[in-house]
């Protein structure tokens, strides 16, 4: 029984880097060198305050940061970056100097004291892991992606500061780099017994699970691009992910929260440490919260403020975030604690100290989202489209020259398009774009109208020599989609994407461009990555989540004309459902039909074991874990209607 096929659904973020490219990466062109030199002259590189902040409170770091799983597989390796990134080295021609500066800052790794009783370990993963010292143990905030990296961090802080047990884990929000490593710190039994509390914002679990399931296959594939999964670790490849170097690749876990926070001002005391929460749903995540520590005058900002402009719409795909409400919550933060805070820290990057520095920082973080929202909407109401707005919108000098609002992760260009999308959707109002041709069809027409592939490539080469890389990429995109077997077209498209990557200030933009170039030169990969729809995630799914996932897998061509009712009774949950296929749509309901075509009786635990391939459908029947009545052949036909997704679908080629 293959109800839930998730083993490949969120393979995302890393494979081996030893593949020999069909065409090796090229050097930076003179145009790229000039563009990157212009960045050096435009931004205040003489300001070294961030480096002082990133080093402040340093205690210790391991000689080597290479973390392996139980089988000896490397799940995190900072050593690769050390071979070519250091504070002493100037930016290579192939890296935007501003992004290089961000990489130098993120490479400040190890154990740091934020202030007395508050510690962070940085660059053991994409995110920071934070340890609050209670009376008897550690309260851990945001335990990274992988159990292996979280455990390595716990072991290191215990080695440096003395062993203490984990008494609580706090998830700031519902993204995997903030909860996936929890099982490296505690077990589900620890939580069930009350030995360890797990605290999270309201609706955390449903958002954490749903993001990795419903659109997980497509988002996971695009995450390969966003994080540069196949890129070599050198100055022509992976440099920085914007929020951190990159992601770890262990098998992420999920400990379901034992307590959810539901309102701003709610206070919880754990092991002598008081925490006051600010709910911020709809900002950087649909379920998110900041935390105030009154006794330390310290403010944990989750991922609502980092040292970069964040995403209104992440390039891997997600629901569009609300820039306006994000700004309003940051204004609320200032009003709640701005006059009291002495240090603010968060799940990425480095802290900031003293209210006189923190409040201006908060105001600029608030205003980067408010400005992007307001000016995108202003231009939208003047009739401009998202593409036009992204070309027109410019930051004022006070935000443009501020390091903490530079576009290392989000960018003004794609965030302004996201605001347009939130209000106006995909259609730009031009009738020609209402029912336009899909890429392969339009590509062949473009090539025909432009004089054929040979003529187009010749013209594109001239444009490339002029440094018109965006235009070359646009034209060669059509050439590749018109003839995917054209090595010449693919190579020229790869060359243009590569130069755009070398110029990109955003870590994800660089990765997207260079990953596209990599696949054009090497072909589509077939294996590797980080699985985020892990066994813990699957076990955390409610029946409704499972059934919604099955519904988006239903192939209408196979379901057309079929009418099937399947009753399912979950004995451990004491919940009963009917799945109905009708009009090529799958519905689920708690109002069971009286005479189903098939009736299944089992525990949710058995369902999960079948999903996880720990037992087969037939074995579950044989050993009595599943009882079935009705038409088994009809049920098998239902299973045959469900699509299995191909994770490695084409992106940069048809």
XYZ file of C-alpha atoms in Angstrom:
654
model
C 0.000 0.000 0.000
C 1.705 3.172 -1.196
C -0.584 5.863 0.141
C 2.060 8.445 0.873
C 5.159 8.639 -1.289
C 7.356 11.158 0.487
C 10.781 9.598 0.457
C 11.706 11.776 -2.520
C 9.165 14.517 -1.974
C 11.516 16.875 -0.174
C 14.969 15.738 -1.166
C 16.448 19.131 -1.212
C 19.713 20.465 -0.371
C 22.978 18.622 -0.839
C 24.748 15.985 -2.862
C 28.384 15.128 -3.412
C 30.466 17.743 -5.185
C 32.832 15.494 -7.069
C 31.004 15.460 -10.409
C 33.223 16.644 -13.252
C 31.381 19.267 -15.260
C 31.022 18.797 -18.998
C 32.195 22.405 -19.231
C 34.112 23.872 -16.330
C 33.021 27.177 -14.739
C 34.364 30.244 -16.513
C 36.223 33.207 -14.984
C 34.581 36.556 -14.379
C 34.369 38.736 -17.469
C 35.557 42.339 -17.504
C 31.933 43.475 -17.242
C 31.436 41.373 -14.115
C 34.682 42.665 -12.614
C 33.518 46.232 -13.245
C 30.103 45.552 -11.713
C 31.654 44.054 -8.593
C 34.201 46.856 -8.298
C 31.329 49.333 -8.431
C 29.848 47.636 -5.346
C 33.116 48.221 -3.493
C 32.846 51.926 -4.207
C 29.126 52.238 -3.505
C 28.880 50.690 -0.010
C 30.543 51.606 3.316
C 33.075 48.774 3.540
C 35.150 50.786 6.013
C 32.414 50.231 8.622
C 33.658 47.247 10.640
C 31.090 47.320 13.460
C 29.433 44.112 12.265
C 32.739 42.277 12.557
C 33.138 43.501 16.126
C 29.604 42.344 16.936
C 30.089 38.979 15.227
C 33.188 38.304 17.348
C 31.913 39.708 20.636
C 31.534 37.194 23.424
C 33.587 34.514 21.657
C 34.474 31.613 23.979
C 35.737 28.726 21.860
C 35.429 26.860 18.582
C 36.321 23.330 17.513
C 39.453 22.908 15.454
C 37.365 21.116 12.843
C 33.647 21.525 12.161
C 32.796 18.395 10.201
C 29.754 16.613 11.613
C 28.783 13.074 10.587
C 25.783 10.822 11.108
C 25.843 7.354 12.667
C 26.812 5.815 9.322
C 29.739 8.141 8.842
C 28.062 10.349 6.250
C 28.968 14.036 6.494
C 25.886 16.124 7.276
C 27.674 19.440 7.888
C 31.109 20.569 6.806
C 32.358 24.086 7.438
C 35.872 23.022 6.505
C 35.191 23.241 2.769
C 34.464 26.953 3.097
C 37.576 27.586 5.182
C 39.748 26.716 2.200
C 38.735 29.847 0.317
C 36.780 32.189 2.644
C 38.489 34.132 5.408
C 38.328 37.606 6.890
C 41.768 38.386 5.507
C 40.970 37.593 1.868
C 39.480 40.175 -0.480
C 36.509 39.213 -2.603
C 37.475 37.243 -5.724
C 36.351 38.588 -9.096
C 33.688 35.880 -9.189
C 31.896 36.985 -5.990
C 29.939 40.146 -5.254
C 32.011 41.933 -2.559
C 28.948 42.578 -0.400
C 28.003 38.886 -0.401
C 31.648 38.044 0.309
C 31.537 40.349 3.343
C 28.430 38.551 4.578
C 30.235 35.224 4.182
C 33.213 36.484 6.160
C 30.857 37.465 8.981
C 28.974 34.166 8.993
C 32.267 32.286 9.113
C 32.786 33.696 12.628
C 31.759 30.416 14.221
C 31.789 28.576 17.509
C 30.450 29.247 21.019
C 29.596 32.821 21.994
C 28.219 34.466 25.130
C 25.418 36.839 24.158
C 25.220 37.989 27.761
C 25.360 36.245 31.121
C 23.344 32.997 30.941
C 22.640 33.335 27.197
C 24.890 31.519 24.725
C 24.846 30.753 21.014
C 26.665 28.284 18.818
C 26.909 29.670 15.311
C 27.659 28.098 11.933
C 27.002 24.525 12.969
C 24.131 24.696 10.455
C 22.215 27.289 8.447
C 20.777 28.720 11.679
C 22.101 29.475 15.165
C 21.299 27.314 18.167
C 20.770 29.245 21.405
C 21.223 27.966 24.964
C 19.632 29.763 27.929
C 21.133 28.730 31.273
C 18.433 27.921 33.826
C 18.804 26.845 37.439
C 19.484 23.217 36.514
C 19.667 22.849 32.746
C 19.537 24.334 29.259
C 16.533 25.924 27.566
C 17.336 25.513 23.867
C 15.961 27.856 21.222
C 15.709 26.671 17.602
C 17.692 23.401 17.485
C 18.940 23.571 13.861
C 17.969 21.259 10.955
C 19.681 17.979 11.805
C 19.798 15.960 15.029
C 23.507 15.427 14.414
C 24.356 19.145 14.296
C 22.157 19.912 17.314
C 23.781 17.142 19.351
C 27.243 18.302 18.312
C 26.366 21.791 19.535
C 25.043 20.470 22.858
C 28.133 18.328 23.329
C 30.394 21.295 22.582
C 28.740 23.726 25.001
C 28.688 21.068 27.720
C 32.355 20.423 27.095
C 33.163 24.125 27.394
C 30.817 25.215 30.191
C 30.074 22.015 32.087
C 27.405 19.362 31.479
C 23.781 20.367 31.913
C 20.616 18.551 30.764
C 18.154 19.998 28.276
C 15.010 20.938 30.225
C 13.099 22.734 27.461
C 13.149 23.363 23.724
C 11.519 26.452 22.225
C 10.644 26.645 18.533
C 10.420 30.246 17.373
C 8.611 29.289 14.173
C 7.599 26.565 11.773
C 10.566 26.327 9.352
C 12.674 23.189 9.472
C 15.973 24.908 10.329
C 14.355 25.863 13.646
C 13.069 22.489 14.809
C 14.562 19.622 12.772
C 17.442 18.930 15.178
C 15.269 18.609 18.289
C 15.526 14.818 18.326
C 19.270 15.189 18.811
C 18.559 16.846 22.159
C 15.620 14.871 23.546
C 13.237 12.030 22.758
C 9.477 11.868 22.396
C 9.426 9.932 25.683
C 11.279 12.812 27.383
C 8.514 15.154 26.226
C 5.670 12.783 27.124
C 7.057 12.286 30.637
C 7.479 16.022 31.233
C 11.238 15.728 31.534
C 11.589 18.151 28.614
C 9.058 20.805 27.645
C 8.635 21.757 23.986
C 7.162 25.227 23.538
C 6.006 26.668 20.206
C 3.639 29.283 18.763
C 0.021 28.375 18.142
C -0.572 26.248 15.010
C 3.141 25.404 14.795
C 2.697 21.707 14.040
C 0.145 22.045 11.264
C 2.307 24.617 9.463
C 5.556 22.698 10.018
C 4.011 19.550 8.559
C 1.932 21.037 5.756
C 4.788 23.052 4.253
C 6.795 19.873 3.772
C 3.958 17.820 2.289
C 1.354 19.500 0.078
C 3.761 21.349 -2.229
C 6.824 19.597 -0.872
C 7.984 17.990 -4.109
C 8.081 21.209 -6.119
C 9.436 23.280 -3.244
C 12.131 20.725 -2.547
C 13.311 20.680 -6.154
C 13.455 24.462 -6.246
C 15.309 24.461 -2.934
C 18.124 22.659 -4.763
C 18.438 25.823 -6.838
C 17.978 28.225 -3.934
C 20.733 26.650 -1.848
C 23.069 25.568 -4.661
C 22.977 21.884 -3.799
C 25.365 20.682 -6.491
C 27.707 23.645 -6.532
C 31.391 23.087 -5.806
C 32.667 24.771 -2.663
C 34.959 27.354 -4.204
C 34.931 30.959 -5.356
C 33.138 30.018 -8.580
C 30.500 28.001 -6.741
C 28.792 28.006 -3.366
C 29.705 30.972 -1.189
C 26.855 31.793 1.167
C 23.140 31.157 1.626
C 22.400 34.663 2.880
C 21.248 33.544 6.329
C 24.157 31.155 6.832
C 26.620 29.206 4.725
C 24.198 26.469 3.644
C 22.063 23.700 5.142
C 22.937 20.482 6.911
C 21.769 17.188 5.419
C 20.846 14.944 8.329
C 17.457 13.272 8.755
C 15.416 16.033 10.375
C 13.148 15.105 13.255
C 10.137 16.690 14.916
C 9.163 16.691 18.576
C 5.533 17.752 18.789
C 5.095 20.718 21.168
C 3.826 20.056 24.673
C 2.734 23.685 25.045
C 1.562 26.240 22.478
C 1.705 29.994 23.054
C -1.502 31.711 21.942
C -1.297 35.432 22.749
C 1.128 38.309 23.066
C 2.101 38.964 26.655
C 1.769 35.330 27.693
C 4.482 34.491 30.221
C 6.069 31.112 30.919
C 8.754 30.380 33.494
C 10.961 27.335 32.959
C 13.796 26.344 35.279
C 13.821 29.818 36.832
C 13.862 31.675 33.494
C 10.862 33.889 32.684
C 9.916 34.230 29.028
C 7.316 36.697 27.706
C 6.128 36.069 24.162
C 5.064 38.294 21.281
C 2.961 36.529 18.673
C 3.892 37.473 15.097
C 1.885 35.191 12.753
C 2.097 35.960 9.051
C 5.504 37.600 9.174
C 8.500 35.461 8.243
C 6.435 32.326 8.944
C 2.717 31.628 9.397
C 3.413 30.629 13.021
C 6.150 32.668 14.699
C 6.905 34.440 17.979
C 9.512 36.691 19.595
C 10.613 36.217 23.217
C 11.479 38.783 25.904
C 13.638 37.780 28.874
C 12.849 40.367 31.607
C 15.602 39.278 33.997
C 18.248 39.518 31.276
C 16.774 42.520 29.410
C 17.346 40.429 26.310
C 15.089 40.103 23.281
C 14.980 37.036 21.031
C 13.730 38.091 17.599
C 13.207 34.651 16.036
C 13.683 35.333 12.305
C 11.684 38.553 12.235
C 14.854 40.650 12.196
C 18.165 39.374 10.873
C 21.119 41.206 9.353
C 19.627 41.155 5.891
C 16.486 42.033 4.014
C 14.400 38.890 4.276
C 12.039 37.269 1.771
C 8.480 38.359 1.186
C 8.344 35.357 -1.142
C 11.094 32.775 -0.908
C 12.571 31.539 -4.187
C 11.931 27.904 -3.278
C 8.211 28.703 -3.240
C 5.795 29.349 -0.372
C 2.755 31.428 0.359
C 3.405 35.149 -0.074
C 4.178 36.821 3.237
C 2.521 39.995 4.451
C 5.097 42.804 4.374
C 2.631 45.211 5.962
C 1.845 43.070 8.995
C 5.550 42.209 9.322
C 6.303 45.914 9.618
C 3.479 46.468 12.112
C 4.689 43.672 14.392
C 8.186 45.165 14.429
C 6.653 48.497 15.392
C 4.869 46.674 18.216
C 8.201 45.180 19.297
C 9.704 48.658 19.582
C 6.744 49.870 21.635
C 6.827 46.824 23.926
C 10.523 46.636 24.759
C 12.503 49.262 22.849
C 13.189 51.339 25.961
C 14.195 48.285 28.013
C 16.200 46.042 25.685
C 19.956 45.782 26.206
C 20.684 43.009 23.718
C 18.762 41.543 20.815
C 19.676 38.237 19.220
C 18.044 35.885 16.744
C 18.211 32.582 14.904
C 20.617 33.772 12.183
C 23.633 36.073 12.168
C 25.020 37.942 15.191
C 23.521 39.989 18.067
C 23.335 43.730 18.689
C 23.815 45.468 22.031
C 22.452 48.641 23.691
C 19.068 50.225 23.137
C 20.606 53.244 21.390
C 21.783 50.853 18.634
C 18.929 48.360 18.731
C 15.977 50.730 18.291
C 17.400 52.409 15.146
C 18.157 48.923 13.827
C 14.560 47.838 14.510
C 13.225 50.934 12.770
C 15.220 50.202 9.636
C 14.110 46.560 9.699
C 10.518 47.711 10.132
C 10.852 50.240 7.343
C 12.474 47.959 4.773
C 9.235 45.933 4.704
C 6.947 48.960 4.967
C 8.823 50.772 2.193
C 8.736 47.732 -0.065
C 5.025 47.305 0.555
C 3.988 50.931 0.228
C 6.053 51.807 -2.814
C 5.167 48.607 -4.660
C 1.481 49.307 -4.051
C 1.914 52.976 -5.060
C 3.436 51.976 -8.387
C 0.899 49.162 -8.802
C -1.911 51.699 -8.468
C -0.276 53.792 -11.159
C -0.716 50.843 -13.507
C 2.744 49.297 -13.423
C 3.170 45.521 -13.402
C 5.327 43.492 -11.044
C 8.152 43.280 -13.580
C 8.068 47.024 -14.156
C 7.901 47.794 -10.446
C 10.938 45.619 -9.722
C 12.913 47.681 -12.244
C 11.686 51.031 -10.931
C 11.694 50.751 -7.144
C 14.748 52.206 -5.379
C 15.606 52.384 -1.695
C 16.312 55.692 0.031
C 19.957 56.220 0.967
C 19.403 55.476 4.664
C 18.179 51.975 3.823
C 20.431 51.432 0.798
C 23.585 52.209 2.800
C 22.551 50.126 5.815
C 24.286 46.725 5.937
C 21.448 45.025 7.844
C 18.899 45.788 5.104
C 21.023 44.677 2.165
C 19.596 41.885 0.018
C 21.633 38.853 1.050
C 18.555 36.625 1.290
C 15.536 38.516 0.061
C 15.990 41.246 -2.537
C 14.094 44.430 -3.315
C 13.518 43.180 -6.849
C 11.761 39.929 -6.037
C 10.121 41.231 -2.851
C 8.409 44.032 -4.776
C 7.075 41.450 -7.234
C 5.825 39.438 -4.267
C 3.841 42.428 -2.980
C 2.317 42.819 -6.452
C 1.481 39.117 -6.521
C -0.169 39.279 -3.092
C -2.590 41.933 -4.260
C -2.954 41.265 -7.981
C -2.032 37.627 -8.601
C -0.285 36.194 -11.632
C -2.158 38.178 -14.323
C -0.644 41.578 -15.162
C -3.763 42.905 -16.908
C -2.393 42.737 -20.454
C -4.812 40.703 -22.615
C -1.881 39.156 -24.506
C -0.798 37.526 -21.254
C -4.195 36.141 -20.317
C -3.825 32.914 -22.292
C -0.242 33.112 -23.533
C 1.635 30.183 -25.025
C 3.655 27.894 -22.711
C 7.482 28.030 -22.856
C 8.206 25.278 -25.379
C 5.619 26.479 -27.876
C 6.560 30.132 -27.642
C 10.285 29.300 -27.797
C 9.963 27.630 -31.184
C 7.986 30.592 -32.529
C 10.566 33.049 -31.220
C 13.390 31.169 -32.909
C 11.478 31.055 -36.188
C 10.611 34.763 -36.091
C 14.135 35.775 -35.076
C 15.827 34.046 -37.998
C 16.550 30.613 -36.573
C 18.805 29.233 -33.911
C 22.110 29.955 -35.655
C 21.280 33.621 -36.214
C 19.937 34.075 -32.710
C 23.030 32.561 -31.096
C 25.296 34.788 -33.203
C 23.413 37.902 -32.067
C 23.391 36.681 -28.473
C 27.166 36.241 -28.542
C 27.512 39.887 -29.539
C 25.252 40.864 -26.632
C 27.318 38.711 -24.280
C 30.501 40.564 -25.215
C 28.694 43.798 -24.293
C 27.869 42.438 -20.843
C 24.118 42.212 -21.528
C 23.770 38.995 -19.522
C 20.126 39.414 -18.519
C 19.168 39.790 -22.172
C 21.335 36.887 -23.303
C 19.714 34.691 -20.641
C 16.250 35.742 -21.855
C 17.021 34.934 -25.503
C 18.951 31.724 -24.831
C 16.173 30.504 -22.558
C 14.002 30.372 -25.665
C 16.766 28.786 -27.737
C 17.147 25.970 -25.189
C 13.408 25.403 -24.892
C 13.127 25.312 -28.682
C 15.985 22.819 -29.027
C 17.200 21.188 -25.838
C 19.802 19.245 -27.826
C 21.626 22.432 -28.832
C 24.880 22.306 -26.890
C 25.810 25.734 -28.194
C 22.590 27.293 -26.862
C 22.926 25.577 -23.489
C 26.554 26.645 -23.108
C 25.787 30.279 -23.911
C 22.815 30.293 -21.528
C 25.030 28.749 -18.842
C 27.714 31.377 -19.441
C 25.226 34.232 -19.048
C 23.645 32.764 -15.918
C 27.110 32.250 -14.472
C 28.074 35.911 -14.834
C 24.762 36.953 -13.288
C 25.563 34.638 -10.386
C 29.017 36.131 -9.941
C 27.432 39.593 -9.717
C 24.573 38.653 -7.356
C 24.556 40.113 -3.845
C 21.888 37.669 -2.719
C 23.142 34.223 -1.731
C 20.015 32.501 -3.116
C 20.189 34.494 -6.368
C 23.811 33.418 -6.822
C 22.870 29.811 -6.121
C 19.911 29.890 -8.513
C 21.989 31.264 -11.364
C 24.949 28.951 -10.799
C 22.759 25.888 -10.236
C 21.050 26.647 -13.544
C 24.429 26.876 -15.256
C 25.511 23.653 -13.572
C 22.487 21.690 -14.823
C 22.795 23.079 -18.342
C 26.360 21.806 -18.451
C 25.913 18.536 -16.549
C 22.292 17.529 -17.090
C 19.640 16.827 -14.488
C 20.899 15.140 -11.306
C 19.298 11.966 -10.075
C 20.096 11.579 -6.385
C 21.137 13.214 -3.147
C 19.702 15.724 -0.734
C 18.045 16.324 2.581
C 14.724 14.637 3.276
C 12.470 16.974 5.233
C 9.261 14.923 4.988
C 10.894 12.610 7.491
C 9.335 9.829 9.578
C 8.708 12.280 12.430
C 6.958 14.644 10.029
C 4.779 11.860 8.663
C 3.861 10.688 12.163
C 2.874 14.246 13.069
C 0.346 14.424 10.229
C -3.303 14.372 11.151
C -5.626 12.171 9.078
C -6.947 15.331 7.424
C -3.427 16.340 6.363
C -2.842 12.885 4.927
C -6.094 12.924 2.987
C -5.430 16.435 1.628
C -2.098 15.169 0.366
C -3.720 12.178 -1.312
C -6.184 14.549 -2.980
C -3.465 16.577 -4.703
C -1.973 13.340 -6.031
C -5.188 12.141 -7.704
C -4.747 11.762 -11.471
C -8.041 12.947 -13.035
C -7.476 10.935 -16.195
C -7.547 7.763 -14.074
C -10.321 8.944 -11.759
C -12.740 10.303 -14.372
C -16.075 8.523 -14.299
C -15.244 6.632 -11.086
C -17.347 6.781 -7.902
C -15.732 5.197 -4.848
C -16.523 5.424 -1.134
C -13.902 4.208 1.340
C -14.603 4.206 5.070
C -11.570 4.370 7.341
C -11.798 3.880 11.116
C -8.727 4.843 13.167
C -9.056 2.833 16.358
C -6.435 4.683 18.418
C -7.748 8.137 17.491
C -11.384 7.089 17.761
C -11.965 8.993 14.536
C -13.845 7.764 11.471
C -13.625 9.106 7.922
C -14.960 8.498 4.453
C -12.840 9.086 1.374
C -14.976 9.755 -1.692
C -13.829 9.864 -5.304
C -16.392 11.675 -7.430
C -16.083 13.999 -10.432
C -12.350 13.189 -10.493
C -11.981 14.818 -7.050
C -11.044 13.211 -3.737
C -12.929 14.428 -0.664
C -12.718 13.379 2.975
C -15.457 13.638 5.553
C -16.187 12.559 9.110
C -19.761 11.807 8.037
C -19.309 8.194 7.050
C -21.470 6.593 4.371
C -23.551 3.581 5.363
C -22.620 1.258 2.504
C -19.011 1.934 1.442
C -17.290 0.114 -1.377
C -14.368 -0.571 0.967
C -14.044 -0.374 4.762
C -10.694 -0.236 6.556
C -10.158 -0.502 10.300
C -6.690 0.176 11.725
C -4.748 2.434 14.038
C -3.089 5.615 12.807
C 0.133 3.986 13.940
C -0.473 1.184 11.426
C -1.252 3.726 8.722
C 2.051 5.446 9.433
C 3.960 2.160 9.375
C 2.498 1.442 5.936
C 3.402 4.936 4.755
C 6.934 4.550 6.058
C 7.204 1.147 4.334
C 7.769 -0.625 7.629
C 5.066 -3.064 6.556
C 3.065 -3.715 3.405
C -0.694 -3.439 3.002
C -1.007 -7.208 2.615
C 1.196 -7.894 5.649
C -0.914 -5.543 7.745
C -3.984 -7.604 6.813
C -2.243 -10.923 7.473
C -1.032 -9.973 10.938
C -4.353 -8.434 11.910
C -3.202 -4.833 12.154
C -5.609 -3.890 9.379
C -9.084 -5.237 8.775
C -10.604 -4.803 5.343
C -14.099 -5.409 4.043
C -15.429 -4.832 0.548
C -13.995 -4.775 -2.935
C -10.219 -5.083 -2.695
C -9.809 -4.760 -6.471
C -11.675 -1.452 -6.381
C -9.421 -0.251 -3.575
C -6.350 -1.222 -5.598
C -7.747 0.787 -8.508
C -8.015 3.775 -6.153
C -4.368 3.416 -5.176
C -3.449 3.274 -8.855
C -5.063 6.700 -9.334
C -2.471 8.348 -7.090
C 0.513 9.990 -8.768
C 4.075 9.371 -7.659
C 6.007 12.587 -8.149
C 9.315 12.806 -9.973
C 11.534 14.969 -7.774
C 14.198 15.676 -10.391
C 11.955 17.433 -12.885
C 13.494 19.884 -15.358
C 13.725 23.534 -14.413
C 16.176 25.287 -16.706
C 15.458 22.939 -19.619
C 12.156 21.675 -21.069
